[in-house]
Amino acid sequence: MQLSEHFSYEELTYTDHRIFDNTPTDTELNNLVRLAEFLEVVRSVLDDRAVLINSAFRSKAVNDSVGSKDTSQHRTGCAADIRVPGITPDEVVKAIIASDLDYDQVIREFDRWTHVSIPLDGAKPRKTALIIDKTGTRPYA
């Protein structure tokens, strides 16, 4: 099922941890639709380059299995870890920060992917930019 022109339900709920159910609730699915629409705008900010999804929605079981916190925005369907062929994660972060996008968080993670998130429906975007790597977490500068 397509959630937007370029993003499907299957790719936004895909997990290698197939022993766990990764089916979103109706509220989480609504968030995934909003996330897919947001990712379409990210594509346009990046000159319509393909945006590849590493991870998006995670059920509690999947989230626990990857060692993530219950507060992760992946749990609500509001976050995706992405890669953009031909563009570094740093360039993706800079482009998102420079845009008018109402992102909640943008994080350069380990120089391998970019975490992007939207706020919960009705919440104000925090527009937080961070770097996470082997030295820890710090503001994006």
mmCIF file of C-alpha atoms in Angstrom:
data_model
loop_
_atom_site.group_PDB
_atom_site.id
_atom_site.type_symbol
_atom_site.label_atom_id
_atom_site.label_comp_id
_atom_site.label_asym_id
_atom_site.label_seq_id
_atom_site.Cartn_x
_atom_site.Cartn_y
_atom_site.Cartn_z
ATOM 1 C CA MET A 1 0.000 0.000 0.000
ATOM 2 C CA GLN A 2 1.352 3.426 -0.967
ATOM 3 C CA LEU A 3 1.311 6.040 1.797
ATOM 4 C CA SER A 4 2.574 8.726 -0.576
ATOM 5 C CA GLU A 5 3.935 8.878 -4.109
ATOM 6 C CA HIS A 6 7.359 7.427 -3.249
ATOM 7 C CA PHE A 7 6.881 5.724 0.136
ATOM 8 C CA SER A 8 4.990 2.538 0.879
ATOM 9 C CA TYR A 9 3.570 1.015 4.027
ATOM 10 C CA GLU A 10 5.882 -1.951 3.514
ATOM 11 C CA GLU A 11 9.089 0.084 3.500
ATOM 12 C CA LEU A 12 8.053 2.221 6.475
ATOM 13 C CA THR A 13 7.206 -0.870 8.559
ATOM 14 C CA TYR A 14 9.954 -3.201 7.284
ATOM 15 C CA THR A 15 12.097 -4.981 9.874
ATOM 16 C CA ASP A 16 14.696 -7.727 9.785
ATOM 17 C CA HIS A 17 13.193 -8.914 13.084
ATOM 18 C CA ARG A 18 10.401 -10.915 11.448
ATOM 19 C CA ILE A 19 9.696 -12.934 14.592
ATOM 20 C CA PHE A 20 8.040 -9.797 16.006
ATOM 21 C CA ASP A 21 4.773 -8.251 14.877
ATOM 22 C CA ASN A 22 5.449 -4.769 13.499
ATOM 23 C CA THR A 23 1.886 -3.724 12.702
ATOM 24 C CA PRO A 24 1.094 -0.104 13.603
ATOM 25 C CA THR A 25 -2.098 0.952 15.374
ATOM 26 C CA ASP A 26 -4.462 3.330 13.567
ATOM 27 C CA THR A 27 -2.827 6.318 15.290
ATOM 28 C CA GLU A 28 0.658 5.086 14.377
ATOM 29 C CA LEU A 29 -0.484 4.498 10.782
ATOM 30 C CA ASN A 30 -1.802 8.068 10.609
ATOM 31 C CA ASN A 31 1.627 9.240 11.797
ATOM 32 C CA LEU A 32 3.289 7.101 9.099
ATOM 33 C CA VAL A 33 1.146 8.793 6.451
ATOM 34 C CA ARG A 34 2.222 12.202 7.785
ATOM 35 C CA LEU A 35 5.845 10.974 7.865
ATOM 36 C CA ALA A 36 5.618 9.755 4.246
ATOM 37 C CA GLU A 37 4.262 13.162 3.187
ATOM 38 C CA PHE A 38 7.109 14.844 5.090
ATOM 39 C CA LEU A 39 9.655 12.579 3.372
ATOM 40 C CA GLU A 40 8.226 13.651 -0.003
ATOM 41 C CA VAL A 41 9.110 17.239 0.904
ATOM 42 C CA VAL A 42 12.567 16.109 2.062
ATOM 43 C CA ARG A 43 12.994 14.558 -1.412
ATOM 44 C CA SER A 44 12.176 17.884 -3.054
ATOM 45 C CA VAL A 45 14.588 19.761 -0.754
ATOM 46 C CA LEU A 46 17.236 17.267 -1.948
ATOM 47 C CA ASP A 47 16.544 17.910 -5.663
ATOM 48 C CA ASP A 48 14.185 14.906 -5.946
ATOM 49 C CA ARG A 49 16.875 12.390 -5.096
ATOM 50 C CA ALA A 50 15.748 8.974 -3.897
ATOM 51 C CA VAL A 51 15.398 8.661 -0.139
ATOM 52 C CA LEU A 52 16.087 5.140 1.115
ATOM 53 C CA ILE A 53 14.574 4.004 4.407
ATOM 54 C CA ASN A 54 16.798 2.103 6.849
ATOM 55 C CA SER A 55 14.178 2.047 9.599
ATOM 56 C CA ALA A 56 10.918 3.825 10.322
ATOM 57 C CA PHE A 57 8.079 2.427 12.469
ATOM 58 C CA ARG A 58 9.064 0.014 15.229
ATOM 59 C CA SER A 59 6.632 -1.862 17.443
ATOM 60 C CA LYS A 60 7.659 -2.160 21.088
ATOM 61 C CA ALA A 61 9.044 -5.660 20.496
ATOM 62 C CA VAL A 62 11.089 -4.564 17.465
ATOM 63 C CA ASN A 63 12.267 -1.411 19.245
ATOM 64 C CA ASP A 64 13.329 -3.427 22.310
ATOM 65 C CA SER A 65 15.150 -5.941 20.101
ATOM 66 C CA VAL A 66 17.322 -3.203 18.560
ATOM 67 C CA GLY A 67 18.102 -1.730 21.990
ATOM 68 C CA SER A 68 16.282 1.557 21.488
ATOM 69 C CA LYS A 69 14.438 3.539 24.170
ATOM 70 C CA ASP A 70 10.645 3.453 24.534
ATOM 71 C CA THR A 71 10.681 7.221 23.958
ATOM 72 C CA SER A 72 12.047 6.747 20.422
ATOM 73 C CA GLN A 73 9.942 8.547 17.824
ATOM 74 C CA HIS A 74 10.195 5.381 15.727
ATOM 75 C CA ARG A 75 7.686 3.881 18.211
ATOM 76 C CA THR A 76 4.989 6.373 17.216
ATOM 77 C CA GLY A 77 5.622 6.258 13.463
ATOM 78 C CA CYS A 78 7.056 9.788 13.509
ATOM 79 C CA ALA A 79 10.702 8.992 12.616
ATOM 80 C CA ALA A 80 12.775 7.454 9.859
ATOM 81 C CA ASP A 81 16.448 6.707 9.461
ATOM 82 C CA ILE A 82 17.326 7.516 5.860
ATOM 83 C CA ARG A 83 20.148 7.370 3.334
ATOM 84 C CA VAL A 84 20.332 9.427 0.157
ATOM 85 C CA PRO A 85 22.587 8.016 -2.575
ATOM 86 C CA GLY A 86 25.161 10.562 -3.713
ATOM 87 C CA ILE A 87 24.728 12.791 -0.657
ATOM 88 C CA THR A 88 26.454 12.415 2.707
ATOM 89 C CA PRO A 89 24.407 12.362 5.923
ATOM 90 C CA ASP A 90 26.015 15.701 6.782
ATOM 91 C CA GLU A 91 24.748 17.238 3.524
ATOM 92 C CA VAL A 92 21.262 15.874 4.225
ATOM 93 C CA VAL A 93 21.260 17.437 7.704
ATOM 94 C CA LYS A 94 22.456 20.798 6.349
ATOM 95 C CA ALA A 95 19.788 20.812 3.619
ATOM 96 C CA ILE A 96 16.994 20.030 6.086
ATOM 97 C CA ILE A 97 18.185 22.681 8.556
ATOM 98 C CA ALA A 98 18.372 25.273 5.743
ATOM 99 C CA SER A 99 14.836 24.451 4.535
ATOM 100 C CA ASP A 100 11.478 25.647 5.884
ATOM 101 C CA LEU A 101 10.583 22.101 6.917
ATOM 102 C CA ASP A 102 8.814 21.675 10.249
ATOM 103 C CA TYR A 103 11.030 18.814 11.383
ATOM 104 C CA ASP A 104 11.112 17.769 15.010
ATOM 105 C CA GLN A 105 14.605 16.292 14.959
ATOM 106 C CA VAL A 106 17.348 15.811 12.412
ATOM 107 C CA ILE A 107 20.329 13.754 13.542
ATOM 108 C CA ARG A 108 23.520 12.790 11.765
ATOM 109 C CA GLU A 109 24.103 9.296 13.120
ATOM 110 C CA PHE A 110 27.562 7.758 12.942
ATOM 111 C CA ASP A 111 28.136 9.488 9.568
ATOM 112 C CA ARG A 112 26.169 6.589 8.040
ATOM 113 C CA TRP A 113 22.538 7.753 8.001
ATOM 114 C CA THR A 114 20.273 10.639 8.930
ATOM 115 C CA HIS A 115 17.460 10.367 11.459
ATOM 116 C CA VAL A 116 14.536 12.669 10.643
ATOM 117 C CA SER A 117 11.349 13.059 12.614
ATOM 118 C CA ILE A 118 8.117 14.982 12.713
ATOM 119 C CA PRO A 119 6.269 16.076 15.851
ATOM 120 C CA LEU A 120 3.189 14.262 17.069
ATOM 121 C CA ASP A 121 0.038 15.545 15.386
ATOM 122 C CA GLY A 122 -0.755 19.017 16.734
ATOM 123 C CA ALA A 123 2.578 19.447 18.559
ATOM 124 C CA LYS A 124 5.009 22.239 17.746
ATOM 125 C CA PRO A 125 8.197 21.087 15.951
ATOM 126 C CA ARG A 126 11.297 21.412 18.136
ATOM 127 C CA LYS A 127 13.697 21.727 15.184
ATOM 128 C CA THR A 128 16.441 19.990 17.141
ATOM 129 C CA ALA A 129 19.653 19.168 15.241
ATOM 130 C CA LEU A 130 22.121 16.688 16.737
ATOM 131 C CA ILE A 131 25.131 14.519 15.993
ATOM 132 C CA ILE A 132 25.376 11.018 17.428
ATOM 133 C CA ASP A 133 28.621 9.115 17.049
ATOM 134 C CA LYS A 134 31.061 7.027 19.073
ATOM 135 C CA THR A 135 31.921 10.048 21.233
ATOM 136 C CA GLY A 136 28.285 10.553 22.252
ATOM 137 C CA THR A 137 25.439 12.962 21.482
ATOM 138 C CA ARG A 138 25.902 16.677 20.959
ATOM 139 C CA PRO A 139 24.230 19.623 19.218
ATOM 140 C CA TYR A 140 24.835 19.889 15.484
ATOM 141 C CA ALA A 141 27.177 22.797 14.892
#
